[in-house]
Amino acid sequence: MEGFEFFKSSRELYRPKTPAAALKAYETGFNPIEMFIFKSGSTKPLNEEPFDMEAIERLLSRKDLDLEANVVLIGIFEKLIYSHDQETALFAAESINIIENRYNSRIEQLKELLAKDPEKDNDESSEVHSELGKIFFELAMINGSRVSIKKFYFKEAYSRMNFVRAHRKLTIEELGLMVRILLELQLYRNAMDILERESNEKDTDYLFLKAEIAFAMKKYDLVFPLCRELREKAEDLPAERKMLLYYWLGDEQ
């Protein structure tokens, strides 16, 4: 099949749903290689309308989705739930339940761990509370449009992280989570106080968190000096943070 012949006759060919299926069809001689190339290269953002329902279903089937993916999916399903097509609306409602139940199942597992041994060593139980804090934070984030539920989960997350903080020093990841919970609750001064008390090393992680708090407080006179200080340490920054820093500063790099 040469040139544009594939596009002229593609309707007559087997149309696989996934790139993997297209590759299998080519390997068995069922389809030309052009179908695999077309299926692999024909992608668009998941949340661009009209939605690609096959891609959404494939992503939903994965049980290891991160927060970013879940937020995108919930946003899509909250639109589809109002679809005039009953099957689509039902699929959206069931999909929201699937995502939330994944979180709830893990919460129950962790709560059972705590219930089995209430006198468990604080270092061990703090790890469980830390994971619960992260899960409640993610549940709050995926419930962005439901204000009361979101606020409830943020408070639950804060309570768990406060337990950890009472029993040991927070890791930098936990400190970042604590700060972001407080920012979401608009407790900006509390966030700054905890950052100052918990972080002994004024490293790039500390500077980024401080800049994030200052930005949320709209204290831009504090943000720019922090960004300039971070730019001096740019060589030590991971690529994502470096790009964010240059964006904040309006640099072209």
mmCIF file with all atom_site columns, C-alpha atoms in Angstrom, residues 36-169:
data_model
loop_
_atom_site.group_PDB
_atom_site.id
_atom_site.type_symbol
_atom_site.label_atom_id
_atom_site.label_alt_id
_atom_site.label_comp_id
_atom_site.label_asym_id
_atom_site.label_entity_id
_atom_site.label_seq_id
_atom_site.pdbx_PDB_ins_code
_atom_site.Cartn_x
_atom_site.Cartn_y
_atom_site.Cartn_z
_atom_site.occupancy
_atom_site.B_iso_or_equiv
_atom_site.pdbx_formal_charge
_atom_site.auth_seq_id
_atom_site.auth_comp_id
_atom_site.auth_asym_id
_atom_site.auth_atom_id
_atom_site.pdbx_PDB_model_num
ATOM 1   C CA . PHE A 1 36  ? -0.390  0.531  13.225 1.00 0.00 ? 36  PHE A CA 1
ATOM 2   C CA . ILE A 1 37  ? 1.415   3.804  12.463 1.00 0.00 ? 37  ILE A CA 1
ATOM 3   C CA . PHE A 1 38  ? -1.909  5.635  12.122 1.00 0.00 ? 38  PHE A CA 1
ATOM 4   C CA . LYS A 1 39  ? -3.267  4.203  15.394 1.00 0.00 ? 39  LYS A CA 1
ATOM 5   C CA . SER A 1 40  ? -0.043  4.945  17.283 1.00 0.00 ? 40  SER A CA 1
ATOM 6   C CA . GLY A 1 41  ? 0.259   8.497  16.016 1.00 0.00 ? 41  GLY A CA 1
ATOM 7   C CA . SER A 1 42  ? -3.380  9.551  16.166 1.00 0.00 ? 42  SER A CA 1
ATOM 8   C CA . THR A 1 43  ? -3.537  10.897 19.695 1.00 0.00 ? 43  THR A CA 1
ATOM 9   C CA . LYS A 1 44  ? -5.095  13.951 21.267 1.00 0.00 ? 44  LYS A CA 1
ATOM 10  C CA . PRO A 1 45  ? -5.411  15.267 24.811 1.00 0.00 ? 45  PRO A CA 1
ATOM 11  C CA . LEU A 1 46  ? -7.686  13.020 26.869 1.00 0.00 ? 46  LEU A CA 1
ATOM 12  C CA . ASN A 1 47  ? -9.873  15.908 28.048 1.00 0.00 ? 47  ASN A CA 1
ATOM 13  C CA . GLU A 1 48  ? -10.364 17.427 24.588 1.00 0.00 ? 48  GLU A CA 1
ATOM 14  C CA . GLU A 1 49  ? -13.942 17.224 23.354 1.00 0.00 ? 49  GLU A CA 1
ATOM 15  C CA . PRO A 1 50  ? -15.381 15.168 21.765 1.00 0.00 ? 50  PRO A CA 1
ATOM 16  C CA . PHE A 1 51  ? -13.931 12.714 24.263 1.00 0.00 ? 51  PHE A CA 1
ATOM 17  C CA . ASP A 1 52  ? -12.103 9.605  23.093 1.00 0.00 ? 52  ASP A CA 1
ATOM 18  C CA . MET A 1 53  ? -14.126 7.061  25.074 1.00 0.00 ? 53  MET A CA 1
ATOM 19  C CA . GLU A 1 54  ? -11.845 4.160  24.160 1.00 0.00 ? 54  GLU A CA 1
ATOM 20  C CA . ALA A 1 55  ? -8.777  5.987  25.485 1.00 0.00 ? 55  ALA A CA 1
ATOM 21  C CA . ILE A 1 56  ? -10.674 6.978  28.642 1.00 0.00 ? 56  ILE A CA 1
ATOM 22  C CA . GLU A 1 57  ? -11.741 3.371  29.281 1.00 0.00 ? 57  GLU A CA 1
ATOM 23  C CA . ARG A 1 58  ? -8.174  2.134  28.761 1.00 0.00 ? 58  ARG A CA 1
ATOM 24  C CA . LEU A 1 59  ? -6.821  4.649  31.247 1.00 0.00 ? 59  LEU A CA 1
ATOM 25  C CA . LEU A 1 60  ? -9.555  3.942  33.780 1.00 0.00 ? 60  LEU A CA 1
ATOM 26  C CA . SER A 1 61  ? -8.735  0.223  33.691 1.00 0.00 ? 61  SER A CA 1
ATOM 27  C CA . ARG A 1 62  ? -5.306  0.950  35.191 1.00 0.00 ? 62  ARG A CA 1
ATOM 28  C CA . LYS A 1 63  ? -5.226  0.664  38.966 1.00 0.00 ? 63  LYS A CA 1
ATOM 29  C CA . ASP A 1 64  ? -1.954  2.561  39.421 1.00 0.00 ? 64  ASP A CA 1
ATOM 30  C CA . LEU A 1 65  ? -3.188  5.987  38.307 1.00 0.00 ? 65  LEU A CA 1
ATOM 31  C CA . ASP A 1 66  ? -1.586  9.018  39.923 1.00 0.00 ? 66  ASP A CA 1
ATOM 32  C CA . LEU A 1 67  ? -3.402  12.092 41.227 1.00 0.00 ? 67  LEU A CA 1
ATOM 33  C CA . GLU A 1 68  ? -2.990  14.068 38.000 1.00 0.00 ? 68  GLU A CA 1
ATOM 34  C CA . ALA A 1 69  ? -4.622  11.313 35.928 1.00 0.00 ? 69  ALA A CA 1
ATOM 35  C CA . ASN A 1 70  ? -7.470  10.872 38.409 1.00 0.00 ? 70  ASN A CA 1
ATOM 36  C CA . VAL A 1 71  ? -8.188  14.617 38.484 1.00 0.00 ? 71  VAL A CA 1
ATOM 37  C CA . VAL A 1 72  ? -8.397  14.673 34.667 1.00 0.00 ? 72  VAL A CA 1
ATOM 38  C CA . LEU A 1 73  ? -10.656 11.606 34.579 1.00 0.00 ? 73  LEU A CA 1
ATOM 39  C CA . ILE A 1 74  ? -13.002 12.912 37.287 1.00 0.00 ? 74  ILE A CA 1
ATOM 40  C CA . GLY A 1 75  ? -13.259 16.220 35.418 1.00 0.00 ? 75  GLY A CA 1
ATOM 41  C CA . ILE A 1 76  ? -14.271 14.347 32.260 1.00 0.00 ? 76  ILE A CA 1
ATOM 42  C CA . PHE A 1 77  ? -16.784 12.118 34.038 1.00 0.00 ? 77  PHE A CA 1
ATOM 43  C CA . GLU A 1 78  ? -18.388 15.083 35.802 1.00 0.00 ? 78  GLU A CA 1
ATOM 44  C CA . LYS A 1 79  ? -19.151 16.489 32.342 1.00 0.00 ? 79  LYS A CA 1
ATOM 45  C CA . LEU A 1 80  ? -20.310 13.163 30.879 1.00 0.00 ? 80  LEU A CA 1
ATOM 46  C CA . ILE A 1 81  ? -22.675 12.520 33.776 1.00 0.00 ? 81  ILE A CA 1
ATOM 47  C CA . TYR A 1 82  ? -24.981 15.147 32.242 1.00 0.00 ? 82  TYR A CA 1
ATOM 48  C CA . SER A 1 83  ? -24.930 13.473 28.825 1.00 0.00 ? 83  SER A CA 1
ATOM 49  C CA . HIS A 1 84  ? -28.290 13.001 27.087 1.00 0.00 ? 84  HIS A CA 1
ATOM 50  C CA . ASP A 1 85  ? -27.144 9.470  26.289 1.00 0.00 ? 85  ASP A CA 1
ATOM 51  C CA . GLN A 1 86  ? -28.153 7.364  29.309 1.00 0.00 ? 86  GLN A CA 1
ATOM 52  C CA . GLU A 1 87  ? -25.432 4.771  28.776 1.00 0.00 ? 87  GLU A CA 1
ATOM 53  C CA . THR A 1 88  ? -22.752 7.468  28.709 1.00 0.00 ? 88  THR A CA 1
ATOM 54  C CA . ALA A 1 89  ? -24.150 9.143  31.825 1.00 0.00 ? 89  ALA A CA 1
ATOM 55  C CA . LEU A 1 90  ? -24.286 5.796  33.645 1.00 0.00 ? 90  LEU A CA 1
ATOM 56  C CA . PHE A 1 91  ? -20.729 4.968  32.581 1.00 0.00 ? 91  PHE A CA 1
ATOM 57  C CA . ALA A 1 92  ? -19.549 8.324  33.942 1.00 0.00 ? 92  ALA A CA 1
ATOM 58  C CA . ALA A 1 93  ? -21.293 7.821  37.305 1.00 0.00 ? 93  ALA A CA 1
ATOM 59  C CA . GLU A 1 94  ? -19.929 4.277  37.664 1.00 0.00 ? 94  GLU A CA 1
ATOM 60  C CA . SER A 1 95  ? -16.439 5.454  36.708 1.00 0.00 ? 95  SER A CA 1
ATOM 61  C CA . ILE A 1 96  ? -16.444 8.133  39.431 1.00 0.00 ? 96  ILE A CA 1
ATOM 62  C CA . ASN A 1 97  ? -17.411 5.407  41.912 1.00 0.00 ? 97  ASN A CA 1
ATOM 63  C CA . ILE A 1 98  ? -14.596 3.158  40.656 1.00 0.00 ? 98  ILE A CA 1
ATOM 64  C CA . ILE A 1 99  ? -11.961 5.833  41.253 1.00 0.00 ? 99  ILE A CA 1
ATOM 65  C CA . GLU A 1 100 ? -13.319 6.823  44.671 1.00 0.00 ? 100 GLU A CA 1
ATOM 66  C CA . ASN A 1 101 ? -13.666 3.168  45.736 1.00 0.00 ? 101 ASN A CA 1
ATOM 67  C CA . ARG A 1 102 ? -10.002 2.559  44.946 1.00 0.00 ? 102 ARG A CA 1
ATOM 68  C CA . TYR A 1 103 ? -9.100  5.248  47.448 1.00 0.00 ? 103 TYR A CA 1
ATOM 69  C CA . ASN A 1 104 ? -11.676 4.040  49.976 1.00 0.00 ? 104 ASN A CA 1
ATOM 70  C CA . SER A 1 105 ? -10.436 0.450  49.780 1.00 0.00 ? 105 SER A CA 1
ATOM 71  C CA . ARG A 1 106 ? -6.908  1.566  50.603 1.00 0.00 ? 106 ARG A CA 1
ATOM 72  C CA . ILE A 1 107 ? -8.194  3.727  53.471 1.00 0.00 ? 107 ILE A CA 1
ATOM 73  C CA . GLU A 1 108 ? -9.995  0.715  54.972 1.00 0.00 ? 108 GLU A CA 1
ATOM 74  C CA . GLN A 1 109 ? -6.856  -1.412 54.669 1.00 0.00 ? 109 GLN A CA 1
ATOM 75  C CA . LEU A 1 110 ? -4.786  1.205  56.476 1.00 0.00 ? 110 LEU A CA 1
ATOM 76  C CA . LYS A 1 111 ? -7.396  1.735  59.183 1.00 0.00 ? 111 LYS A CA 1
ATOM 77  C CA . GLU A 1 112 ? -7.467  -2.025 59.786 1.00 0.00 ? 112 GLU A CA 1
ATOM 78  C CA . LEU A 1 113 ? -3.698  -1.958 60.275 1.00 0.00 ? 113 LEU A CA 1
ATOM 79  C CA . LEU A 1 114 ? -4.094  0.703  62.964 1.00 0.00 ? 114 LEU A CA 1
ATOM 80  C CA . ALA A 1 115 ? -7.030  -1.096 64.606 1.00 0.00 ? 115 ALA A CA 1
ATOM 81  C CA . LYS A 1 116 ? -5.149  -4.403 64.902 1.00 0.00 ? 116 LYS A CA 1
ATOM 82  C CA . ASP A 1 117 ? -2.521  -2.873 67.155 1.00 0.00 ? 117 ASP A CA 1
ATOM 83  C CA . PRO A 1 118 ? -3.555  0.456  68.706 1.00 0.00 ? 118 PRO A CA 1
ATOM 84  C CA . GLU A 1 119 ? -0.380  0.434  70.812 1.00 0.00 ? 119 GLU A CA 1
ATOM 85  C CA . LYS A 1 120 ? 1.826   -0.012 67.788 1.00 0.00 ? 120 LYS A CA 1
ATOM 86  C CA . ASP A 1 121 ? 5.142   1.831  67.910 1.00 0.00 ? 121 ASP A CA 1
ATOM 87  C CA . ASN A 1 122 ? 4.593   5.461  66.939 1.00 0.00 ? 122 ASN A CA 1
ATOM 88  C CA . ASP A 1 123 ? 7.239   5.326  64.222 1.00 0.00 ? 123 ASP A CA 1
ATOM 89  C CA . GLU A 1 124 ? 5.334   2.527  62.490 1.00 0.00 ? 124 GLU A CA 1
ATOM 90  C CA . SER A 1 125 ? 1.888   4.023  62.959 1.00 0.00 ? 125 SER A CA 1
ATOM 91  C CA . SER A 1 126 ? 3.109   7.415  61.742 1.00 0.00 ? 126 SER A CA 1
ATOM 92  C CA . GLU A 1 127 ? 3.921   5.819  58.387 1.00 0.00 ? 127 GLU A CA 1
ATOM 93  C CA . VAL A 1 128 ? 0.322   4.607  58.141 1.00 0.00 ? 128 VAL A CA 1
ATOM 94  C CA . HIS A 1 129 ? -1.029  8.029  59.120 1.00 0.00 ? 129 HIS A CA 1
ATOM 95  C CA . SER A 1 130 ? 1.285   9.632  56.556 1.00 0.00 ? 130 SER A CA 1
ATOM 96  C CA . GLU A 1 131 ? -0.147  7.470  53.770 1.00 0.00 ? 131 GLU A CA 1
ATOM 97  C CA . LEU A 1 132 ? -3.681  8.195  54.979 1.00 0.00 ? 132 LEU A CA 1
ATOM 98  C CA . GLY A 1 133 ? -2.882  11.915 54.864 1.00 0.00 ? 133 GLY A CA 1
ATOM 99  C CA . LYS A 1 134 ? -1.767  11.594 51.246 1.00 0.00 ? 134 LYS A CA 1
ATOM 100 C CA . ILE A 1 135 ? -4.878  9.615  50.278 1.00 0.00 ? 135 ILE A CA 1
ATOM 101 C CA . PHE A 1 136 ? -7.260  12.092 51.950 1.00 0.00 ? 136 PHE A CA 1
ATOM 102 C CA . PHE A 1 137 ? -5.426  14.948 50.205 1.00 0.00 ? 137 PHE A CA 1
ATOM 103 C CA . GLU A 1 138 ? -5.894  13.239 46.826 1.00 0.00 ? 138 GLU A CA 1
ATOM 104 C CA . LEU A 1 139 ? -9.578  12.588 47.567 1.00 0.00 ? 139 LEU A CA 1
ATOM 105 C CA . ALA A 1 140 ? -9.961  16.280 48.344 1.00 0.00 ? 140 ALA A CA 1
ATOM 106 C CA . MET A 1 141 ? -8.299  17.241 45.063 1.00 0.00 ? 141 MET A CA 1
ATOM 107 C CA . ILE A 1 142 ? -10.492 14.975 42.924 1.00 0.00 ? 142 ILE A CA 1
ATOM 108 C CA . ASN A 1 143 ? -13.574 16.432 44.653 1.00 0.00 ? 143 ASN A CA 1
ATOM 109 C CA . GLY A 1 144 ? -12.640 19.935 43.561 1.00 0.00 ? 144 GLY A CA 1
ATOM 110 C CA . SER A 1 145 ? -16.167 20.860 42.466 1.00 0.00 ? 145 SER A CA 1
ATOM 111 C CA . ARG A 1 146 ? -17.823 19.607 45.675 1.00 0.00 ? 146 ARG A CA 1
ATOM 112 C CA . VAL A 1 147 ? -16.707 22.222 48.172 1.00 0.00 ? 147 VAL A CA 1
ATOM 113 C CA . SER A 1 148 ? -17.981 20.700 51.437 1.00 0.00 ? 148 SER A CA 1
ATOM 114 C CA . ILE A 1 149 ? -16.616 17.226 50.630 1.00 0.00 ? 149 ILE A CA 1
ATOM 115 C CA . LYS A 1 150 ? -13.306 18.707 49.521 1.00 0.00 ? 150 LYS A CA 1
ATOM 116 C CA . LYS A 1 151 ? -12.953 20.684 52.746 1.00 0.00 ? 151 LYS A CA 1
ATOM 117 C CA . PHE A 1 152 ? -13.801 17.592 54.831 1.00 0.00 ? 152 PHE A CA 1
ATOM 118 C CA . TYR A 1 153 ? -11.050 15.553 53.164 1.00 0.00 ? 153 TYR A CA 1
ATOM 119 C CA . PHE A 1 154 ? -8.510  18.373 53.549 1.00 0.00 ? 154 PHE A CA 1
ATOM 120 C CA . LYS A 1 155 ? -9.254  18.481 57.279 1.00 0.00 ? 155 LYS A CA 1
ATOM 121 C CA . GLU A 1 156 ? -8.872  14.698 57.500 1.00 0.00 ? 156 GLU A CA 1
ATOM 122 C CA . ALA A 1 157 ? -5.553  14.938 55.673 1.00 0.00 ? 157 ALA A CA 1
ATOM 123 C CA . TYR A 1 158 ? -4.375  17.685 58.020 1.00 0.00 ? 158 TYR A CA 1
ATOM 124 C CA . SER A 1 159 ? -5.345  15.632 61.079 1.00 0.00 ? 159 SER A CA 1
ATOM 125 C CA . ARG A 1 160 ? -3.304  12.638 59.857 1.00 0.00 ? 160 ARG A CA 1
ATOM 126 C CA . MET A 1 161 ? -0.262  14.727 59.017 1.00 0.00 ? 161 MET A CA 1
ATOM 127 C CA . ASN A 1 162 ? -0.507  16.492 62.360 1.00 0.00 ? 162 ASN A CA 1
ATOM 128 C CA . PHE A 1 163 ? -0.285  13.082 64.048 1.00 0.00 ? 163 PHE A CA 1
ATOM 129 C CA . VAL A 1 164 ? 2.898   12.339 62.093 1.00 0.00 ? 164 VAL A CA 1
ATOM 130 C CA . ARG A 1 165 ? 4.335   15.730 62.970 1.00 0.00 ? 165 ARG A CA 1
ATOM 131 C CA . ALA A 1 166 ? 3.632   15.155 66.662 1.00 0.00 ? 166 ALA A CA 1
ATOM 132 C CA . HIS A 1 167 ? 5.627   11.912 66.683 1.00 0.00 ? 167 HIS A CA 1
ATOM 133 C CA . ARG A 1 168 ? 8.560   12.547 64.366 1.00 0.00 ? 168 ARG A CA 1
ATOM 134 C CA . LYS A 1 169 ? 10.146  15.029 62.002 1.00 0.00 ? 169 LYS A CA 1
#
